[in-house]
Amino acid sequence: MRTGTGRPPPNGRFGLSLGIVDNRQEIREFLTSRRARITPEQAGLPIVGGHRQVNGLRREEVALLTGVSVDYYIRLERGNLAGASDSVLDALARALQLDDAEREHLFDLARIDNAARLPKRATTSRSRIKPVVAQVLDAITDAAADIRNQRGDIIAANKLGTALYDEIHAETIQPPNVARYTFLNPKARDFFNDWDRAATDVVAVLRATAGRNPYDKALSDLVGELSTRSEEFRIRWAAHNVRRHTSGSKRMHHHIVGDIELNYQSFDLPDAPGLRLNVFTAQPDTPHQHALRFLASWADTTPAPAQHAPTPQDTPES
């Protein structure tokens, strides 16, 4: 993995403005990138003329599919979603063939743009968990579990969750952050069996989070750090892909138990906006379940790395 330690890039190069995500630039680049990936054939449009000078659809073709004037669509693509109705946004999402995560991201960008005239204040995603949530976390003994905020900080974990991600918990910068580990720690290449997929997913989740919380300074600081130090991150950030990350499977190579595949499910914590409980389980009666149980036994006899102790702090705006 190539990294750099030179001067930070100029403001705006990675969608940041004075450390804060530039919502208008995000809108422009998101719509442009989605338009560029769809061919007229995929959109069901006839091909008129010979050589096309643009990748994907032309602006006038998107306007036609959305049911708005060309001038109005150009205004949208220039970063002005203020005043766009839900019906227009729905039509635009259909025209650009957005998936559920991308559609939600478009609506988030529009919500922020409509609130652009309100006073701005920087927010952070630092969080605390209630004692009862900590008790629930510790009560989960047959599965690895942790609680993370929207930018991937691991706020708390049960014993097996700490053992599963012990390399992340051992990071110097606390609280441990999944994105920082993925792109800046060489061990991540061995830990994630499919590192490319893991890296793409973590950036897509951060992109979606930035659309919901463009004034989260801690998030923009993290994006700025990773953009400066990791070319792999910069490439993925520039793609403007977004996704949800609530369930699926993960294949990892743990230094204690070797290869292990776990299913994961994430749950929102209603009393703590921005925090999610993540639970990792193994398919019953498989070598992966045996590996998880062995890891639990190892965790019972091995001191856990020191963990960040949450302090009373504000939760992010939702």
mmCIF file of C-alpha atoms in Angstrom:
data_model
loop_
_atom_site.group_PDB
_atom_site.id
_atom_site.type_symbol
_atom_site.label_atom_id
_atom_site.label_comp_id
_atom_site.label_asym_id
_atom_site.label_seq_id
_atom_site.Cartn_x
_atom_site.Cartn_y
_atom_site.Cartn_z
ATOM 1 C CA MET A 1 0.000 0.000 0.000
ATOM 2 C CA ARG A 2 1.419 3.307 -1.075
ATOM 3 C CA THR A 3 1.206 6.101 1.419
ATOM 4 C CA GLY A 4 2.538 9.615 1.555
ATOM 5 C CA THR A 5 3.556 12.039 4.240
ATOM 6 C CA GLY A 6 3.659 15.241 2.185
ATOM 7 C CA ARG A 7 1.689 18.386 2.741
ATOM 8 C CA PRO A 8 -2.102 18.071 2.924
ATOM 9 C CA PRO A 9 -3.912 18.727 -0.357
ATOM 10 C CA PRO A 10 -5.616 22.066 -0.980
ATOM 11 C CA ASN A 11 -9.041 22.492 0.563
ATOM 12 C CA GLY A 12 -11.746 21.099 -1.678
ATOM 13 C CA ARG A 13 -9.624 18.527 -3.487
ATOM 14 C CA PHE A 14 -11.230 15.622 -1.657
ATOM 15 C CA GLY A 15 -14.666 17.149 -1.150
ATOM 16 C CA LEU A 16 -13.554 19.087 1.922
ATOM 17 C CA SER A 17 -13.777 22.784 2.606
ATOM 18 C CA LEU A 18 -11.878 24.071 5.624
ATOM 19 C CA GLY A 19 -12.135 20.598 7.112
ATOM 20 C CA ILE A 20 -15.877 20.335 6.391
ATOM 21 C CA VAL A 21 -17.494 18.398 3.533
ATOM 22 C CA ASP A 22 -18.588 20.797 0.760
ATOM 23 C CA ASN A 23 -22.193 19.755 0.152
ATOM 24 C CA ARG A 24 -22.540 21.525 -3.200
ATOM 25 C CA GLN A 25 -19.366 19.899 -4.508
ATOM 26 C CA GLU A 26 -20.566 16.539 -3.188
ATOM 27 C CA ILE A 27 -23.849 16.949 -5.091
ATOM 28 C CA ARG A 28 -22.068 17.893 -8.334
ATOM 29 C CA GLU A 29 -19.618 15.016 -8.215
ATOM 30 C CA PHE A 30 -22.176 12.452 -7.051
ATOM 31 C CA LEU A 31 -24.685 13.236 -9.819
ATOM 32 C CA THR A 32 -21.960 13.493 -12.461
ATOM 33 C CA SER A 33 -20.452 10.148 -11.473
ATOM 34 C CA ARG A 34 -23.843 8.401 -11.425
ATOM 35 C CA ARG A 35 -24.740 9.856 -14.851
ATOM 36 C CA ALA A 36 -21.422 8.725 -16.318
ATOM 37 C CA ARG A 37 -21.928 5.075 -15.447
ATOM 38 C CA ILE A 38 -25.253 4.594 -17.303
ATOM 39 C CA THR A 39 -25.334 4.016 -21.044
ATOM 40 C CA PRO A 40 -28.299 5.016 -23.242
ATOM 41 C CA GLU A 41 -28.965 1.314 -23.796
ATOM 42 C CA GLN A 42 -29.217 0.703 -20.053
ATOM 43 C CA ALA A 43 -31.609 3.653 -19.761
ATOM 44 C CA GLY A 44 -33.756 2.395 -22.641
ATOM 45 C CA LEU A 45 -32.957 5.363 -24.883
ATOM 46 C CA PRO A 46 -32.305 5.216 -28.626
ATOM 47 C CA ILE A 47 -28.787 6.055 -29.804
ATOM 48 C CA VAL A 48 -28.911 9.132 -32.015
ATOM 49 C CA GLY A 49 -25.903 10.107 -34.115
ATOM 50 C CA GLY A 50 -22.482 8.533 -34.172
ATOM 51 C CA HIS A 51 -19.635 9.109 -31.745
ATOM 52 C CA ARG A 52 -20.656 10.349 -28.272
ATOM 53 C CA GLN A 53 -18.325 12.813 -26.554
ATOM 54 C CA VAL A 54 -19.428 11.948 -23.005
ATOM 55 C CA ASN A 55 -19.346 8.788 -20.969
ATOM 56 C CA GLY A 56 -22.785 7.622 -19.981
ATOM 57 C CA LEU A 57 -25.866 9.794 -20.358
ATOM 58 C CA ARG A 58 -25.963 13.401 -21.493
ATOM 59 C CA ARG A 59 -27.547 15.994 -19.216
ATOM 60 C CA GLU A 60 -30.499 16.421 -21.583
ATOM 61 C CA GLU A 61 -31.105 12.663 -21.475
ATOM 62 C CA VAL A 62 -31.202 12.643 -17.689
ATOM 63 C CA ALA A 63 -33.566 15.612 -17.788
ATOM 64 C CA LEU A 64 -35.841 13.718 -20.199
ATOM 65 C CA LEU A 65 -35.856 10.617 -18.003
ATOM 66 C CA THR A 66 -36.493 12.695 -14.882
ATOM 67 C CA GLY A 67 -39.273 14.733 -16.461
ATOM 68 C CA VAL A 68 -37.719 18.152 -15.872
ATOM 69 C CA SER A 69 -36.305 20.810 -18.144
ATOM 70 C CA VAL A 70 -32.664 20.678 -19.185
ATOM 71 C CA ASP A 71 -32.022 23.994 -17.447
ATOM 72 C CA TYR A 72 -33.515 22.688 -14.219
ATOM 73 C CA TYR A 73 -31.434 19.507 -14.307
ATOM 74 C CA ILE A 74 -28.278 21.529 -14.995
ATOM 75 C CA ARG A 75 -29.095 23.553 -11.866
ATOM 76 C CA LEU A 76 -29.410 20.321 -9.865
ATOM 77 C CA GLU A 77 -26.142 18.919 -11.193
ATOM 78 C CA ARG A 78 -24.354 22.161 -10.392
ATOM 79 C CA GLY A 79 -25.038 21.394 -6.753
ATOM 80 C CA ASN A 80 -28.327 23.150 -6.087
ATOM 81 C CA LEU A 81 -30.887 20.711 -4.705
ATOM 82 C CA ALA A 82 -32.589 23.357 -2.568
ATOM 83 C CA GLY A 83 -36.329 23.283 -3.193
ATOM 84 C CA ALA A 84 -36.284 20.020 -5.153
ATOM 85 C CA SER A 85 -39.438 18.093 -4.249
ATOM 86 C CA ASP A 86 -39.467 14.473 -3.145
ATOM 87 C CA SER A 87 -41.172 13.542 -6.414
ATOM 88 C CA VAL A 88 -38.367 15.148 -8.441
ATOM 89 C CA LEU A 89 -35.720 13.419 -6.317
ATOM 90 C CA ASP A 90 -37.539 10.095 -6.722
ATOM 91 C CA ALA A 91 -37.679 10.581 -10.492
ATOM 92 C CA LEU A 92 -33.996 11.514 -10.562
ATOM 93 C CA ALA A 93 -33.124 8.424 -8.526
ATOM 94 C CA ARG A 94 -35.011 6.254 -11.017
ATOM 95 C CA ALA A 95 -33.394 7.964 -14.000
ATOM 96 C CA LEU A 96 -29.912 7.397 -12.582
ATOM 97 C CA GLN A 97 -30.845 3.863 -11.470
ATOM 98 C CA LEU A 98 -29.738 4.505 -7.894
ATOM 99 C CA ASP A 99 -29.856 1.660 -5.395
ATOM 100 C CA ASP A 100 -31.411 2.123 -1.942
ATOM 101 C CA ALA A 101 -28.209 3.432 -0.346
ATOM 102 C CA GLU A 102 -27.577 5.879 -3.199
ATOM 103 C CA ARG A 103 -31.180 7.120 -3.130
ATOM 104 C CA GLU A 104 -30.932 7.718 0.610
ATOM 105 C CA HIS A 105 -27.654 9.579 0.024
ATOM 106 C CA LEU A 106 -29.321 11.807 -2.598
ATOM 107 C CA PHE A 107 -32.095 12.700 -0.157
ATOM 108 C CA ASP A 108 -29.509 13.389 2.563
ATOM 109 C CA LEU A 109 -27.678 15.782 0.236
ATOM 110 C CA ALA A 110 -30.952 17.536 -0.588
ATOM 111 C CA ARG A 111 -31.852 17.826 3.102
ATOM 112 C CA ILE A 112 -28.507 19.438 3.876
ATOM 113 C CA ASP A 113 -28.798 21.776 0.891
ATOM 114 C CA ASN A 114 -32.264 22.898 2.003
ATOM 115 C CA ALA A 115 -30.860 23.671 5.453
ATOM 116 C CA ALA A 116 -27.864 25.569 4.034
ATOM 117 C CA ARG A 117 -29.269 28.962 5.038
ATOM 118 C CA LEU A 118 -29.528 27.957 8.691
ATOM 119 C CA PRO A 119 -26.676 28.795 11.105
ATOM 120 C CA LYS A 120 -23.884 26.236 10.882
ATOM 121 C CA ARG A 121 -22.033 24.688 13.752
ATOM 122 C CA ALA A 122 -19.417 21.988 13.745
ATOM 123 C CA THR A 123 -20.532 18.657 15.160
ATOM 124 C CA THR A 124 -18.642 15.550 16.182
ATOM 125 C CA SER A 125 -19.452 11.859 16.303
ATOM 126 C CA ARG A 126 -17.971 11.276 19.727
ATOM 127 C CA SER A 127 -20.326 9.221 21.814
ATOM 128 C CA ARG A 128 -21.055 7.582 25.117
ATOM 129 C CA ILE A 129 -22.993 4.452 25.914
ATOM 130 C CA LYS A 130 -25.405 3.987 28.780
ATOM 131 C CA PRO A 131 -24.555 1.475 31.533
ATOM 132 C CA VAL A 132 -27.471 -0.748 30.496
ATOM 133 C CA VAL A 133 -26.076 -0.956 26.953
ATOM 134 C CA ALA A 134 -22.684 -1.950 28.364
ATOM 135 C CA GLN A 135 -24.433 -4.676 30.378
ATOM 136 C CA VAL A 136 -26.173 -5.988 27.255
ATOM 137 C CA LEU A 137 -22.862 -6.001 25.407
ATOM 138 C CA ASP A 138 -21.141 -7.998 28.143
ATOM 139 C CA ALA A 139 -24.095 -10.416 28.318
ATOM 140 C CA ILE A 140 -23.399 -11.527 24.738
ATOM 141 C CA THR A 141 -20.973 -14.381 25.292
ATOM 142 C CA ASP A 142 -21.353 -16.713 22.284
ATOM 143 C CA ALA A 143 -20.794 -14.030 19.679
ATOM 144 C CA ALA A 144 -18.349 -11.209 19.069
ATOM 145 C CA ALA A 145 -20.014 -7.831 19.532
ATOM 146 C CA ASP A 146 -19.048 -4.178 19.567
ATOM 147 C CA ILE A 147 -20.558 -0.707 19.351
ATOM 148 C CA ARG A 148 -19.362 1.777 16.735
ATOM 149 C CA ASN A 149 -20.212 5.300 15.785
ATOM 150 C CA GLN A 150 -20.899 6.454 12.244
ATOM 151 C CA ARG A 151 -17.281 7.042 11.315
ATOM 152 C CA GLY A 152 -16.112 3.594 12.433
ATOM 153 C CA ASP A 153 -14.726 4.286 15.909
ATOM 154 C CA ILE A 154 -15.150 1.229 18.123
ATOM 155 C CA ILE A 155 -16.654 2.738 21.263
ATOM 156 C CA ALA A 156 -16.998 -0.495 23.251
ATOM 157 C CA ALA A 157 -16.722 -4.261 22.736
ATOM 158 C CA ASN A 158 -17.378 -7.470 24.615
ATOM 159 C CA LYS A 159 -14.497 -9.796 25.399
ATOM 160 C CA LEU A 160 -14.869 -11.865 22.222
ATOM 161 C CA GLY A 161 -15.310 -8.731 20.091
ATOM 162 C CA THR A 162 -12.065 -7.340 21.490
ATOM 163 C CA ALA A 163 -10.290 -10.620 20.760
ATOM 164 C CA LEU A 164 -11.620 -10.787 17.193
ATOM 165 C CA TYR A 165 -10.385 -7.266 16.401
ATOM 166 C CA ASP A 166 -7.456 -7.249 18.811
ATOM 167 C CA GLU A 167 -5.096 -5.693 16.234
ATOM 168 C CA ILE A 168 -7.463 -2.745 15.798
ATOM 169 C CA HIS A 169 -7.875 -2.334 19.561
ATOM 170 C CA ALA A 170 -4.084 -2.261 19.906
ATOM 171 C CA GLU A 171 -3.785 0.791 17.626
ATOM 172 C CA THR A 172 -1.940 3.766 19.086
ATOM 173 C CA ILE A 173 -4.693 6.269 18.239
ATOM 174 C CA GLN A 174 -7.742 5.760 20.393
ATOM 175 C CA PRO A 175 -10.604 5.079 20.110
ATOM 176 C CA PRO A 176 -9.667 2.446 17.516
ATOM 177 C CA ASN A 177 -11.027 3.228 14.070
ATOM 178 C CA VAL A 178 -11.779 0.607 11.417
ATOM 179 C CA ALA A 179 -11.071 2.891 8.441
ATOM 180 C CA ARG A 180 -7.728 4.081 9.813
ATOM 181 C CA TYR A 181 -6.684 0.471 10.493
ATOM 182 C CA THR A 182 -7.821 -0.680 7.037
ATOM 183 C CA PHE A 183 -5.797 1.891 5.108
ATOM 184 C CA LEU A 184 -2.860 2.759 7.340
ATOM 185 C CA ASN A 185 -1.933 -0.488 9.094
ATOM 186 C CA PRO A 186 -0.158 -3.013 6.807
ATOM 187 C CA LYS A 187 -1.530 -5.863 8.949
ATOM 188 C CA ALA A 188 -5.010 -5.165 7.570
ATOM 189 C CA ARG A 189 -3.971 -6.705 4.233
ATOM 190 C CA ASP A 190 -3.493 -10.040 5.971
ATOM 191 C CA PHE A 191 -6.442 -9.704 8.348
ATOM 192 C CA PHE A 192 -9.130 -9.113 5.711
ATOM 193 C CA ASN A 193 -9.155 -12.033 3.274
ATOM 194 C CA ASP A 194 -10.706 -9.764 0.637
ATOM 195 C CA TRP A 195 -8.981 -6.484 1.468
ATOM 196 C CA ASP A 196 -10.167 -4.713 -1.696
ATOM 197 C CA ARG A 197 -13.797 -5.373 -0.852
ATOM 198 C CA ALA A 198 -13.334 -4.393 2.797
ATOM 199 C CA ALA A 199 -11.582 -1.170 1.793
ATOM 200 C CA THR A 200 -14.248 -0.282 -0.779
ATOM 201 C CA ASP A 201 -17.026 -0.937 1.725
ATOM 202 C CA VAL A 202 -15.523 1.168 4.489
ATOM 203 C CA VAL A 203 -15.088 4.168 2.170
ATOM 204 C CA ALA A 204 -18.623 3.819 0.804
ATOM 205 C CA VAL A 205 -19.983 3.854 4.354
ATOM 206 C CA LEU A 206 -17.935 6.964 5.198
ATOM 207 C CA ARG A 207 -19.241 8.673 2.038
ATOM 208 C CA ALA A 208 -22.832 8.013 3.093
ATOM 209 C CA THR A 209 -22.068 9.245 6.606
ATOM 210 C CA ALA A 210 -20.551 12.452 5.239
ATOM 211 C CA GLY A 211 -23.752 13.072 3.288
ATOM 212 C CA ARG A 212 -25.785 12.859 6.488
ATOM 213 C CA ASN A 213 -23.363 14.820 8.664
ATOM 214 C CA PRO A 214 -21.374 17.269 6.514
ATOM 215 C CA TYR A 215 -20.431 19.432 9.517
ATOM 216 C CA ASP A 216 -18.953 16.597 11.583
ATOM 217 C CA LYS A 217 -15.434 17.939 12.055
ATOM 218 C CA ALA A 218 -14.051 14.680 13.448
ATOM 219 C CA LEU A 219 -15.297 12.865 10.358
ATOM 220 C CA SER A 220 -13.817 15.407 7.954
ATOM 221 C CA ASP A 221 -10.529 15.295 9.885
ATOM 222 C CA LEU A 222 -10.461 11.517 9.446
ATOM 223 C CA VAL A 223 -11.222 11.799 5.719
ATOM 224 C CA GLY A 224 -8.531 14.445 5.357
ATOM 225 C CA GLU A 225 -5.961 12.286 7.154
ATOM 226 C CA LEU A 226 -6.717 9.205 5.070
ATOM 227 C CA SER A 227 -6.836 11.200 1.826
ATOM 228 C CA THR A 228 -3.407 12.627 2.557
ATOM 229 C CA ARG A 229 -1.757 9.391 3.618
ATOM 230 C CA SER A 230 -3.357 6.716 1.422
ATOM 231 C CA GLU A 231 -3.653 6.681 -2.360
ATOM 232 C CA GLU A 232 -5.938 3.650 -2.083
ATOM 233 C CA PHE A 233 -8.321 5.718 0.018
ATOM 234 C CA ARG A 234 -8.152 8.713 -2.341
ATOM 235 C CA ILE A 235 -9.096 6.576 -5.351
ATOM 236 C CA ARG A 236 -12.111 5.094 -3.585
ATOM 237 C CA TRP A 237 -13.218 8.404 -2.079
ATOM 238 C CA ALA A 238 -13.218 10.013 -5.537
ATOM 239 C CA ALA A 239 -15.565 7.291 -6.843
ATOM 240 C CA HIS A 240 -18.456 8.695 -4.738
ATOM 241 C CA ASN A 241 -19.854 5.234 -4.034
ATOM 242 C CA VAL A 242 -22.155 4.889 -1.037
ATOM 243 C CA ARG A 243 -23.638 1.869 0.669
ATOM 244 C CA ARG A 244 -25.353 0.556 3.749
ATOM 245 C CA HIS A 245 -23.428 -1.846 5.911
ATOM 246 C CA THR A 246 -25.989 -3.559 8.126
ATOM 247 C CA SER A 247 -25.630 -7.267 7.389
ATOM 248 C CA GLY A 248 -23.556 -9.767 5.458
ATOM 249 C CA SER A 249 -20.496 -11.927 5.966
ATOM 250 C CA LYS A 250 -16.858 -11.231 6.679
ATOM 251 C CA ARG A 251 -13.885 -13.460 5.894
ATOM 252 C CA MET A 252 -10.850 -12.823 8.033
ATOM 253 C CA HIS A 253 -7.506 -14.393 8.846
ATOM 254 C CA HIS A 254 -6.970 -14.120 12.583
ATOM 255 C CA HIS A 255 -3.463 -14.587 13.917
ATOM 256 C CA ILE A 256 -4.757 -17.021 16.565
ATOM 257 C CA VAL A 257 -7.379 -19.156 14.790
ATOM 258 C CA GLY A 258 -6.516 -18.662 11.124
ATOM 259 C CA ASP A 259 -9.230 -18.249 8.495
ATOM 260 C CA ILE A 260 -12.687 -17.580 9.859
ATOM 261 C CA GLU A 261 -15.932 -16.516 8.211
ATOM 262 C CA LEU A 262 -18.583 -14.785 10.302
ATOM 263 C CA ASN A 263 -22.040 -13.415 9.640
ATOM 264 C CA TYR A 264 -22.704 -9.941 10.968
ATOM 265 C CA GLN A 265 -25.806 -7.932 11.751
ATOM 266 C CA SER A 266 -25.960 -4.315 12.863
ATOM 267 C CA PHE A 267 -28.653 -2.752 15.038
ATOM 268 C CA ASP A 268 -29.330 0.939 15.631
ATOM 269 C CA LEU A 269 -29.418 2.030 19.264
ATOM 270 C CA PRO A 270 -32.569 4.205 19.508
ATOM 271 C CA ASP A 271 -31.392 6.016 22.642
ATOM 272 C CA ALA A 272 -27.981 6.778 21.155
ATOM 273 C CA PRO A 273 -28.345 8.252 17.648
ATOM 274 C CA GLY A 274 -25.383 7.424 15.465
ATOM 275 C CA LEU A 275 -24.338 4.321 17.401
ATOM 276 C CA ARG A 276 -24.811 0.759 16.162
ATOM 277 C CA LEU A 277 -24.489 -2.595 17.872
ATOM 278 C CA ASN A 278 -22.634 -5.059 15.623
ATOM 279 C CA VAL A 279 -22.899 -8.789 16.320
ATOM 280 C CA PHE A 280 -20.691 -11.409 14.626
ATOM 281 C CA THR A 281 -21.782 -15.057 14.651
ATOM 282 C CA ALA A 282 -20.560 -18.261 13.012
ATOM 283 C CA GLN A 283 -22.664 -20.760 11.113
ATOM 284 C CA PRO A 284 -23.529 -23.606 13.531
ATOM 285 C CA ASP A 285 -21.608 -26.865 13.305
ATOM 286 C CA THR A 286 -18.883 -25.507 11.064
ATOM 287 C CA PRO A 287 -15.131 -25.086 11.480
ATOM 288 C CA HIS A 288 -15.820 -21.365 11.792
ATOM 289 C CA GLN A 289 -17.946 -21.917 14.890
ATOM 290 C CA HIS A 290 -15.197 -24.078 16.385
ATOM 291 C CA ALA A 291 -12.669 -21.333 15.599
ATOM 292 C CA LEU A 292 -14.867 -18.700 17.263
ATOM 293 C CA ARG A 293 -15.211 -20.854 20.376
ATOM 294 C CA PHE A 294 -11.458 -21.402 20.489
ATOM 295 C CA LEU A 295 -10.955 -17.646 20.188
ATOM 296 C CA ALA A 296 -13.336 -17.159 23.120
ATOM 297 C CA SER A 297 -11.262 -19.589 25.211
ATOM 298 C CA TRP A 298 -8.090 -17.746 24.207
ATOM 299 C CA ALA A 299 -9.681 -14.426 25.176
ATOM 300 C CA ASP A 300 -10.560 -15.809 28.616
ATOM 301 C CA THR A 301 -6.895 -16.499 29.336
ATOM 302 C CA THR A 302 -5.296 -13.504 27.602
ATOM 303 C CA PRO A 303 -5.253 -9.925 28.903
ATOM 304 C CA ALA A 304 -7.192 -7.672 26.559
ATOM 305 C CA PRO A 305 -5.517 -4.565 25.133
ATOM 306 C CA ALA A 306 -6.327 -1.362 26.944
ATOM 307 C CA GLN A 307 -9.575 0.096 25.614
ATOM 308 C CA HIS A 308 -10.702 3.660 25.249
ATOM 309 C CA ALA A 309 -13.005 4.617 28.093
ATOM 310 C CA PRO A 310 -15.999 6.569 26.751
ATOM 311 C CA THR A 311 -16.616 9.924 28.401
ATOM 312 C CA PRO A 312 -19.800 11.993 28.549
ATOM 313 C CA GLN A 313 -19.904 13.703 25.177
ATOM 314 C CA ASP A 314 -22.464 14.806 22.630
ATOM 315 C CA THR A 315 -23.814 12.301 20.132
ATOM 316 C CA PRO A 316 -23.912 13.259 16.455
ATOM 317 C CA GLU A 317 -26.800 15.092 14.855
ATOM 318 C CA SER A 318 -29.078 12.829 12.894
#
